[in-house]
Every structure is written in structure tokens, then in C-alpha cells.
mmCIF file of C-alpha atoms in Angstrom:
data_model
loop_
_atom_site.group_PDB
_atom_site.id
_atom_site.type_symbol
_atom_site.label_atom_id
_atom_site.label_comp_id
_atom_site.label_asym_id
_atom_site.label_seq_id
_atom_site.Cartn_x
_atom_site.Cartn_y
_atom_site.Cartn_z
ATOM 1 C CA UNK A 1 0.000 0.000 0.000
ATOM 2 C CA UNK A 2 3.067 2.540 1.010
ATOM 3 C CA UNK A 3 3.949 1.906 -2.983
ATOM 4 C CA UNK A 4 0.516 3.814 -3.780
ATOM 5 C CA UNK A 5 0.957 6.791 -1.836
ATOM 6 C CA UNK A 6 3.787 9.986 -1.180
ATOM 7 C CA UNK A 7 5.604 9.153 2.445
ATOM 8 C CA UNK A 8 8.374 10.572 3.474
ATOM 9 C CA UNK A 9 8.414 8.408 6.637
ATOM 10 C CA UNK A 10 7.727 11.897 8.964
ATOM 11 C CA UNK A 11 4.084 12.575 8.151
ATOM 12 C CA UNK A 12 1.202 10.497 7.432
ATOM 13 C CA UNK A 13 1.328 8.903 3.750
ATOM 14 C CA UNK A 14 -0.897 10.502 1.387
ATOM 15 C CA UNK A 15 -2.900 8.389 -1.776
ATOM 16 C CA UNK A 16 -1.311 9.162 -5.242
ATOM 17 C CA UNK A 17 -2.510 5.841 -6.740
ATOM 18 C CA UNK A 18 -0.046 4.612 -9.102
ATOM 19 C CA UNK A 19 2.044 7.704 -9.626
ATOM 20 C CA UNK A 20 5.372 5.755 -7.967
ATOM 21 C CA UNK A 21 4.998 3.049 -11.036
ATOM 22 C CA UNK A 22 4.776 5.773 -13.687
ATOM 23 C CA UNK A 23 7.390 7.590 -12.048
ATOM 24 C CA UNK A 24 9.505 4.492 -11.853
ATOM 25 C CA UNK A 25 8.876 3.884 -16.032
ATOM 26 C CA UNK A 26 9.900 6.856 -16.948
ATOM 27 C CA UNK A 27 12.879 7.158 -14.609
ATOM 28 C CA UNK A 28 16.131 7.748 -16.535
ATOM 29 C CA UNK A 29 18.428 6.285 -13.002
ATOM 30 C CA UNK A 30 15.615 3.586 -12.604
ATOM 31 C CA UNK A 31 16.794 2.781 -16.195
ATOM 32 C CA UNK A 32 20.519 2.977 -15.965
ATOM 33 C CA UNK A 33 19.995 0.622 -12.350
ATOM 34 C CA UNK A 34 18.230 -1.557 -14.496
ATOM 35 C CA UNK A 35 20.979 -2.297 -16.775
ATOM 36 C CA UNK A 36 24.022 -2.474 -14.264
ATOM 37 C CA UNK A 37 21.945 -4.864 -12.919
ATOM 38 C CA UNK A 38 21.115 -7.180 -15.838
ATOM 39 C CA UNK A 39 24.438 -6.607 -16.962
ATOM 40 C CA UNK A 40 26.192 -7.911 -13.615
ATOM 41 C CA UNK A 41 23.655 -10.659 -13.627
ATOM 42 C CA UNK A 42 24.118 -12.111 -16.996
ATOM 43 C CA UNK A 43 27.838 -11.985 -16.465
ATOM 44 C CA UNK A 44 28.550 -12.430 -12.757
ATOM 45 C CA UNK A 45 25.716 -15.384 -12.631
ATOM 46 C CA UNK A 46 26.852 -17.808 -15.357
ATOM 47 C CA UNK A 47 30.958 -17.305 -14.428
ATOM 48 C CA UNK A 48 30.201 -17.844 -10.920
ATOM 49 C CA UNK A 49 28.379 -21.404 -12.063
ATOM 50 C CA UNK A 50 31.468 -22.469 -13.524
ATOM 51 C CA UNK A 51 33.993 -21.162 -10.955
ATOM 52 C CA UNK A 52 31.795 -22.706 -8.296
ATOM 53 C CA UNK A 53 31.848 -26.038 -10.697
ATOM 54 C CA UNK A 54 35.650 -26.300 -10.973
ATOM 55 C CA UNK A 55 35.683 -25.321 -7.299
ATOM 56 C CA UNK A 56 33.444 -28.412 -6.866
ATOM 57 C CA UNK A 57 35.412 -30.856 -8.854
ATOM 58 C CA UNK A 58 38.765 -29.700 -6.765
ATOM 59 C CA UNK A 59 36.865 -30.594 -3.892
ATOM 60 C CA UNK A 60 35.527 -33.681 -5.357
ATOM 61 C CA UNK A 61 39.197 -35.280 -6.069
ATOM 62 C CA UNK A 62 40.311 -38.080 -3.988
ATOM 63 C CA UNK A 63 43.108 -36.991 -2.619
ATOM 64 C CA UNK A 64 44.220 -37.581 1.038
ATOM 65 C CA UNK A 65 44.535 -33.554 1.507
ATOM 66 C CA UNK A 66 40.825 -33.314 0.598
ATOM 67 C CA UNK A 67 39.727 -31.964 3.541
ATOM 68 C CA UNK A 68 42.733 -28.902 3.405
ATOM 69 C CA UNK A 69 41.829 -28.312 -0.185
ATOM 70 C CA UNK A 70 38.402 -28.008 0.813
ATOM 71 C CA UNK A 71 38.812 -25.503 4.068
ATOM 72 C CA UNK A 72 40.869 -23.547 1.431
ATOM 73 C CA UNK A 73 38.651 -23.316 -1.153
ATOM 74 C CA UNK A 74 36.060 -22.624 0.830
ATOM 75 C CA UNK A 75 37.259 -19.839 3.249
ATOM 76 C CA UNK A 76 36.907 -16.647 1.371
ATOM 77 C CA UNK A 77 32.765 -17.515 0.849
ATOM 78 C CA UNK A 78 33.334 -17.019 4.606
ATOM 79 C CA UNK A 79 34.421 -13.474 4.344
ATOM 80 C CA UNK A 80 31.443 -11.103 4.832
ATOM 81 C CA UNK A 81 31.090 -9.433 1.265
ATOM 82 C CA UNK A 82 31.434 -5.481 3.508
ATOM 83 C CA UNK A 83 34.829 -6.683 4.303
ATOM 84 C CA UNK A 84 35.731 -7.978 1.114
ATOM 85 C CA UNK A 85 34.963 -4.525 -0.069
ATOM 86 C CA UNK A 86 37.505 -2.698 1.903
ATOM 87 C CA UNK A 87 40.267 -5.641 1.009
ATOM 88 C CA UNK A 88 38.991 -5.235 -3.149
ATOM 89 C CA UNK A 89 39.729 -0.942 -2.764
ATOM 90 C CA UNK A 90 43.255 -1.888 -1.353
ATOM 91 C CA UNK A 91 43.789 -4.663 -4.284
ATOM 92 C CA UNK A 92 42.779 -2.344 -7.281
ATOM 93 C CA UNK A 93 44.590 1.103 -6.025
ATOM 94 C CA UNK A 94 46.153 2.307 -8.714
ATOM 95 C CA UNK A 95 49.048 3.397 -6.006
ATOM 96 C CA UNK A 96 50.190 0.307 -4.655
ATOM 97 C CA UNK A 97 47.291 -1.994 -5.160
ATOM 98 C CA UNK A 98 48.471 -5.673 -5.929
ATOM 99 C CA UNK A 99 46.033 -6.101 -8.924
ATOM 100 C CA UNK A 100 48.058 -3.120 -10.801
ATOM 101 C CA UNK A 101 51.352 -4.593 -9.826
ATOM 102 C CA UNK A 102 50.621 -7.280 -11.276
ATOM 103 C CA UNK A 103 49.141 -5.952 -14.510
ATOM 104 C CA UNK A 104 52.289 -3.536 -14.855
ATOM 105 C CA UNK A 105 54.708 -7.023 -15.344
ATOM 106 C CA UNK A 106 52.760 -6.921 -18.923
ATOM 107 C CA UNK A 107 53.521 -3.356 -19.475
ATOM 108 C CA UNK A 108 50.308 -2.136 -18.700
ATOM 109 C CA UNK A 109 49.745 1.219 -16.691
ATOM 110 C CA UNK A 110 48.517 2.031 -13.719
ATOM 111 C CA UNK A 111 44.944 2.443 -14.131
ATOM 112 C CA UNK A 112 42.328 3.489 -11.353
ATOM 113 C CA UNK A 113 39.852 0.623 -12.008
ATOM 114 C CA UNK A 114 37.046 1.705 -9.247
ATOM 115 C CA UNK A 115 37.362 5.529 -10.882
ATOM 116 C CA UNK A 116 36.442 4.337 -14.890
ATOM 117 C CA UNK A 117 33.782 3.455 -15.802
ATOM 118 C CA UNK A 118 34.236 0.736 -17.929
ATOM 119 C CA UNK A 119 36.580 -1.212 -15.085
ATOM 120 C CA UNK A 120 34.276 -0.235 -11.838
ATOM 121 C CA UNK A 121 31.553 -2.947 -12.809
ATOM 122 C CA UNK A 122 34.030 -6.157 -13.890
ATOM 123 C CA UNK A 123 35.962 -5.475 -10.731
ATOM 124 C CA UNK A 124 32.366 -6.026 -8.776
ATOM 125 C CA UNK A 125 31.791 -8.966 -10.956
ATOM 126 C CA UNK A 126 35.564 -10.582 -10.191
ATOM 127 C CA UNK A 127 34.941 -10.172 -6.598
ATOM 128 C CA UNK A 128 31.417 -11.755 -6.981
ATOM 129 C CA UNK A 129 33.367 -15.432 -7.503
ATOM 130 C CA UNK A 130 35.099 -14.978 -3.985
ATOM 131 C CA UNK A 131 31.861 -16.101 -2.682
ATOM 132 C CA UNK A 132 31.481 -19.216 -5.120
ATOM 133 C CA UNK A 133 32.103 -21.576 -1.913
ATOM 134 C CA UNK A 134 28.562 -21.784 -1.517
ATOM 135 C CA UNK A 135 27.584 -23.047 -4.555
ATOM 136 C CA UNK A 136 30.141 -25.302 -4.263
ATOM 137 C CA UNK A 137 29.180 -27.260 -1.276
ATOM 138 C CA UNK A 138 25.998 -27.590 -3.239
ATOM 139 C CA UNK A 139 27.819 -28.897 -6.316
ATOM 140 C CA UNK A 140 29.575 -31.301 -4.125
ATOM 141 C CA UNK A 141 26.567 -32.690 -2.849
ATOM 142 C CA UNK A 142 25.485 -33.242 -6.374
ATOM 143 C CA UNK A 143 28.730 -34.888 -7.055
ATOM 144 C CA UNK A 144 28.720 -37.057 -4.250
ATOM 145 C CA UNK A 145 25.251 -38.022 -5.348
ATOM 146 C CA UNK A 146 26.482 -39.672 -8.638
ATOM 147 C CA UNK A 147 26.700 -43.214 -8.299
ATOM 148 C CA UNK A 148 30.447 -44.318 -9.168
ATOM 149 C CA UNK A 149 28.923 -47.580 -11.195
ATOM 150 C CA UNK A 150 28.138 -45.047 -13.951
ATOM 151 C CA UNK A 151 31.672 -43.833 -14.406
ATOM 152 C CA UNK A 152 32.881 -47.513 -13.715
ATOM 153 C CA UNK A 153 30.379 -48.625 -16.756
ATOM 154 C CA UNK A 154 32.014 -45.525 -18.897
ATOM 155 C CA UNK A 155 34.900 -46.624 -18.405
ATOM 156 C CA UNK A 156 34.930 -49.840 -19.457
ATOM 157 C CA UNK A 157 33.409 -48.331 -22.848
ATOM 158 C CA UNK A 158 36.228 -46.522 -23.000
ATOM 159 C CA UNK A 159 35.369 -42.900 -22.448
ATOM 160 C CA UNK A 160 37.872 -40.270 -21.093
ATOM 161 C CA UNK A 161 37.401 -38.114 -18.216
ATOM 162 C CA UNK A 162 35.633 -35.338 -20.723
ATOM 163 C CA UNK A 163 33.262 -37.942 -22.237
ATOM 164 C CA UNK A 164 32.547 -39.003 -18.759
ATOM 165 C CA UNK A 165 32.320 -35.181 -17.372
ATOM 166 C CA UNK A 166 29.717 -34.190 -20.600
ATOM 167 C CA UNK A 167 27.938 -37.100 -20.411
ATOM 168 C CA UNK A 168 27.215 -38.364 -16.580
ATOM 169 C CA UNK A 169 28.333 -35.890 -14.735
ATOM 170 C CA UNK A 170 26.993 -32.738 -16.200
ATOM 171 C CA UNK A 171 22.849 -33.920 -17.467
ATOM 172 C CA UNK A 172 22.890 -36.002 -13.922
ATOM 173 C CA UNK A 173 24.069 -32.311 -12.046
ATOM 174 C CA UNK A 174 21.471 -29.850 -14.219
ATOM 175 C CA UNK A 175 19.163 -30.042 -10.981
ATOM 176 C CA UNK A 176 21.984 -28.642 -9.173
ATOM 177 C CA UNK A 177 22.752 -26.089 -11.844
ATOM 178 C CA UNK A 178 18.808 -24.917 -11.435
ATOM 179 C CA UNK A 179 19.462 -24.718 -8.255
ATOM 180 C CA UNK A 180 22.653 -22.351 -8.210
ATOM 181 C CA UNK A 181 21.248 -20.426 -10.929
ATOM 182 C CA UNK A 182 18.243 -19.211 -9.311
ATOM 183 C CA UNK A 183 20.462 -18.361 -5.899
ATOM 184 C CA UNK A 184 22.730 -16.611 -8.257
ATOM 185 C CA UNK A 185 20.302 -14.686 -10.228
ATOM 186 C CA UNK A 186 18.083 -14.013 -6.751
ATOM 187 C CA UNK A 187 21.869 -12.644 -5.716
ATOM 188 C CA UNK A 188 22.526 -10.458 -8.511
ATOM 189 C CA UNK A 189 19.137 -8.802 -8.509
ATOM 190 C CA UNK A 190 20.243 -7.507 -4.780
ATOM 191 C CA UNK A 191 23.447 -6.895 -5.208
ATOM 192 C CA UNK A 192 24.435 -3.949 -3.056
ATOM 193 C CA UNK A 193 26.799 -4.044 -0.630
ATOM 194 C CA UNK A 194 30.281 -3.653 -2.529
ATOM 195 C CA UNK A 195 28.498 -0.881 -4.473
ATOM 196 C CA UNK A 196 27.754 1.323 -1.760
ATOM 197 C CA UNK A 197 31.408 0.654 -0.194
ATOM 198 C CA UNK A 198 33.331 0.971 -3.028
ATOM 199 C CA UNK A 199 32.217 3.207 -5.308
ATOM 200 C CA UNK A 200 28.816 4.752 -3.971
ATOM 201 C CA UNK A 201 26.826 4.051 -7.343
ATOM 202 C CA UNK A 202 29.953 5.658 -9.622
ATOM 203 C CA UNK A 203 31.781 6.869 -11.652
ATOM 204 C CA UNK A 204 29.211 8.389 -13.381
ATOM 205 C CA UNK A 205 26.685 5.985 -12.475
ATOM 206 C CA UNK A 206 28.418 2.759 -13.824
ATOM 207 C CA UNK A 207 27.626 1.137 -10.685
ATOM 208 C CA UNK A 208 24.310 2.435 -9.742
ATOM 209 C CA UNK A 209 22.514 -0.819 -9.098
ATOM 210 C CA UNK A 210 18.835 -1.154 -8.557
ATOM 211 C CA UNK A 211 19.086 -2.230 -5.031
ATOM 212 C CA UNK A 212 21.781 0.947 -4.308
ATOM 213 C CA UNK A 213 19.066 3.138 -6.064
ATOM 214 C CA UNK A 214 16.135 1.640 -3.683
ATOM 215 C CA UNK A 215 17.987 1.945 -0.694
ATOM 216 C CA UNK A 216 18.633 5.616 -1.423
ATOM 217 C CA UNK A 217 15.183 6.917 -2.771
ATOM 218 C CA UNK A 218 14.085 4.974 0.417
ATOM 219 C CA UNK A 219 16.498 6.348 3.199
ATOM 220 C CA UNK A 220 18.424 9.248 1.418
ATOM 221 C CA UNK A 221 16.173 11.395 -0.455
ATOM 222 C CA UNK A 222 13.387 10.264 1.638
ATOM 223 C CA UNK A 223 10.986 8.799 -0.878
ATOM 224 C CA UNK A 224 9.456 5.740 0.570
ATOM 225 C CA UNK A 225 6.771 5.481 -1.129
ATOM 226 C CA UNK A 226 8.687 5.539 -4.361
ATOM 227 C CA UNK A 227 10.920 2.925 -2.783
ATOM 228 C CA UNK A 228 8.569 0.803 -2.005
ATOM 229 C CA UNK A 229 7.005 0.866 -5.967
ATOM 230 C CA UNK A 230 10.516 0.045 -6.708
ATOM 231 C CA UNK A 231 10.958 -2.948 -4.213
ATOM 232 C CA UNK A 232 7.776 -3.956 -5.785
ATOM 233 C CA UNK A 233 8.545 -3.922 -9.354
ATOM 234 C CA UNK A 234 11.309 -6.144 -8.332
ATOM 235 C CA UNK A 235 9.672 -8.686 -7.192
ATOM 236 C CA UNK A 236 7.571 -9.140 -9.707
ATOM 237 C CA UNK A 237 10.199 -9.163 -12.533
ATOM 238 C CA UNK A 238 12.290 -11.490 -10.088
ATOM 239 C CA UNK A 239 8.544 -13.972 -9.799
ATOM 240 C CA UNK A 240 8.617 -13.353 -13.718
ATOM 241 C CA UNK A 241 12.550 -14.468 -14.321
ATOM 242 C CA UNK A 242 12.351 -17.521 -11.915
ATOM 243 C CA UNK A 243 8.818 -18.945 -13.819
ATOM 244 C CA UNK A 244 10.834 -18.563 -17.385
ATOM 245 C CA UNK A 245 14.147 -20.332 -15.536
ATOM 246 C CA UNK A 246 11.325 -22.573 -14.299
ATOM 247 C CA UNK A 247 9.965 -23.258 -17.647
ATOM 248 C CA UNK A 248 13.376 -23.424 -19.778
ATOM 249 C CA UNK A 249 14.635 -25.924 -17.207
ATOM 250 C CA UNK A 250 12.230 -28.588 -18.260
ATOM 251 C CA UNK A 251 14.264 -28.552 -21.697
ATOM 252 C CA UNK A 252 17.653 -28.986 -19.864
ATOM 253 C CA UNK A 253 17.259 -30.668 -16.261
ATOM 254 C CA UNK A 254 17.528 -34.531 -15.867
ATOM 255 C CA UNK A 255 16.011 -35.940 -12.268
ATOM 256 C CA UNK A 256 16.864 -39.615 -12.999
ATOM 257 C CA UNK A 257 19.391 -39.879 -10.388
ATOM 258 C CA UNK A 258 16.918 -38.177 -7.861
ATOM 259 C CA UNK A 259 14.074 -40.360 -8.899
ATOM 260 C CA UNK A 260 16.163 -43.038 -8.284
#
């Protein structure tokens, strides 16, 4: 109901019907929030399922270090992101940051990545797959879940380790897949935190995601009525994109092993 009317959260709301959604449509931030947003999520989402994957398999290897490789691979999911924020502005400083040192052994120069636009977003998006350890206690699971007399029977057909990999163990992990992708896209839609730490919504709006842009039409400019058409909208596209995932996934997921 706050979505229908003009509150500023110090007076009593007052019925504007559905001027928020209009003002939302023809928005020209809502629309730039928009697409940082679908741009981190169609890249950030679909590398994180394959870092989280690989992540997975290194876990997966039987090995008598196992459980070390796990606790390693798995410790910087357990970083809170706020703090992995502060660690990313010391990494990419053009100054002394590690990430330019490193890019200056190929000749390249300094470059303030968080201050240009073009850099600010893919830096978000590299930090995003510090947190694939999540996923990939999920992927393990789904690993784990295989039975071993399929790769057994494989073998004795004579298929390699990427036969085996494209043919069992991918189509027998695609419910796991649906699974991480909907987490991941659900993630991306909200994806706040390192933009308000690091770069505030800039340069020049690179990084103004939709979530950022809620939060301050809701608690800086004092719009909450606005905020709350906004939080609304959301929802329904997210409700929208996970009955499409839904419905594609009947093309792609196998539940044989499950129904098994």
C-alpha cells in the first residue's frame, strides 16, 4: 500500500494511486539501475556457475589432503562481502594496489579501475566469484550423489574423463545447476553491498545498481513510497525471471538420479 501513496516516513502517507509506477517507467536512473543490474547478472551469474563447478570438482578429487583443499577453497565464501569490499579498494589502487602490480609485469599502466567506468563494474563482478564456496558445497553434494557404477560402466566403454564429465556428470548435475542459478540470479538482482562501499553508485553511475538506487530513494532522499514501488517492481520481474528459468529448465534438467 506505502507503494501507492507519497511518504516521506515523517508525516502520514498521502494516496497518489499509481504515480510511484509511472514515475519508476519513466525514470532515466531507474533505467541505468536496471541495466548495471542485468548486466552484472548475466555476467557475474553464469561465471560464478562455472567457478563454483571447478571449485566443486577440486573438492571432489580423492586426494588424502581433501579436507585442506576443501577448508581452502572454501574460506573466502566465509568473508562477509562489507569486508571484502575494503580488502577489493586496497587490491585495485592504482598506487600500490596488488592487482596493478601485477598488470604492470605486462607493461600495462597504472589504471584506477574503481574511478572508470568501464573497469568499476568487472571489478564487482571478479569479486562476486570470492563467494562461489557456496555453490560449491551444493555442487559437491550433487557430485557425491552420482553413483560411481556409472563412471565404472564408462569406463569400461572406454570414455575419457571429458566424455565421462559431458555425459554423466553434467545432465545427472542440471538439478543442481537450477538450483545455483536461481540463488545466483536471486543474488545479482540484490546486489548492493560492494556498491555502496566501493564506489557509492559511480563513476558516473556505472555502478548504480537497482538495489543501491532503492535503498537511497528509500532512506536518502526520503521517498518511501517511491521505494517501495521500486521494491515492488522487483519482485515481480524477479517472480517473472524464476517462472521462465522454471519453464526453460524442463528442456535442460535430468532428475533420474533423484528419482532413483
Amino acid at each position: 500500500m506505502i507503494s501507492l501513496t507519497q511518504y516521506s516516513g515523517m508525516q502520514s502517507p498521502t494516496f497518489i494511486g499509481f504515480q510511484n509506477y509511472i514515475a519508476a517507467f519513466v525514470d532515466p536512473l531507474v533505467h541505468t539501475a536496471v541495466g548495471n543490474t542485468v548486466y552484472y547478472m548475466l555476467l557475474a551469474v553464469p561465471i560464478g556457475l562455472v567457478v563454483a563447478l571447478l571449485l566443486a570438482l577440486a573438492m571432489n578429487r580423492n586426494v588424502r589432503e581433501v579436507a585442506l583443499y576443501r577448508t581452502l577453497l572454501y574460506l573466502p565464501s566465509l568473508i562477509p562481502m562489507f569486508a571484502l569490499s575494503f580488502i577489493f579498494i586496497v587490491f585495485v589502487n592504482p598506487n600500490f594496489g596488488i592487482v596493478n602490480q601485477f598488470l604492470g609485469l605486462f607493461g600495462m599502466p597504472a589504471t584506477n579501475l574503481l574511478g572508470e567506468p568501464r573497469y568499476a563494474k568487472i571489478v564487482m563482478i571478479v569479486m562476486a566469484q570470492l563467494g562461489a564456496g557456496n555453490a560449491a558445497l551444493i555442487y559437491l553434494a550433487g557430485l557425491r550423489n552420482i553413483p560411481d557404477t556409472l563412471y565404472e560402466a564408462a569406463r569400461i566403454d572406454g570414455a575419457g574423463r571429458f566424455r565421462q564429465f559431458m555425459s554423466i556428470t553434467v545432465p545427472l548435475l542440471t538439478p543442481t545447476i537450477l538450483f545455483n542459478l536461481i540463488t545466483g540470479v536471486s543474488g545479482a538482482m540484490m546486489v548492493f553491498t560492494e556498491a555502496f562501499i566501493m564506489t557509492d553508485g559511480g563513476p558516473d553511475n556505472s555502478t548504480l545498481f537497482y538495489m543501491l538506487y532503492l535503498w537511497r530513494n528509500a532512506f536518502s532522499y526520503g521517498q518511501l513510497g517511491f521505494a517501495s514501488a521500486l521494491a515492488v517492481l522487483l519482485f515481480l520481474f524477479g517472480m517473472l525471471l524464476a517462472g521462465l528459468i522454471y519453464w526453460l529448465s524442463r528442456r535442460f534438467v535430468n532428475y533420474d538420479v533423484s528419482a532413483g
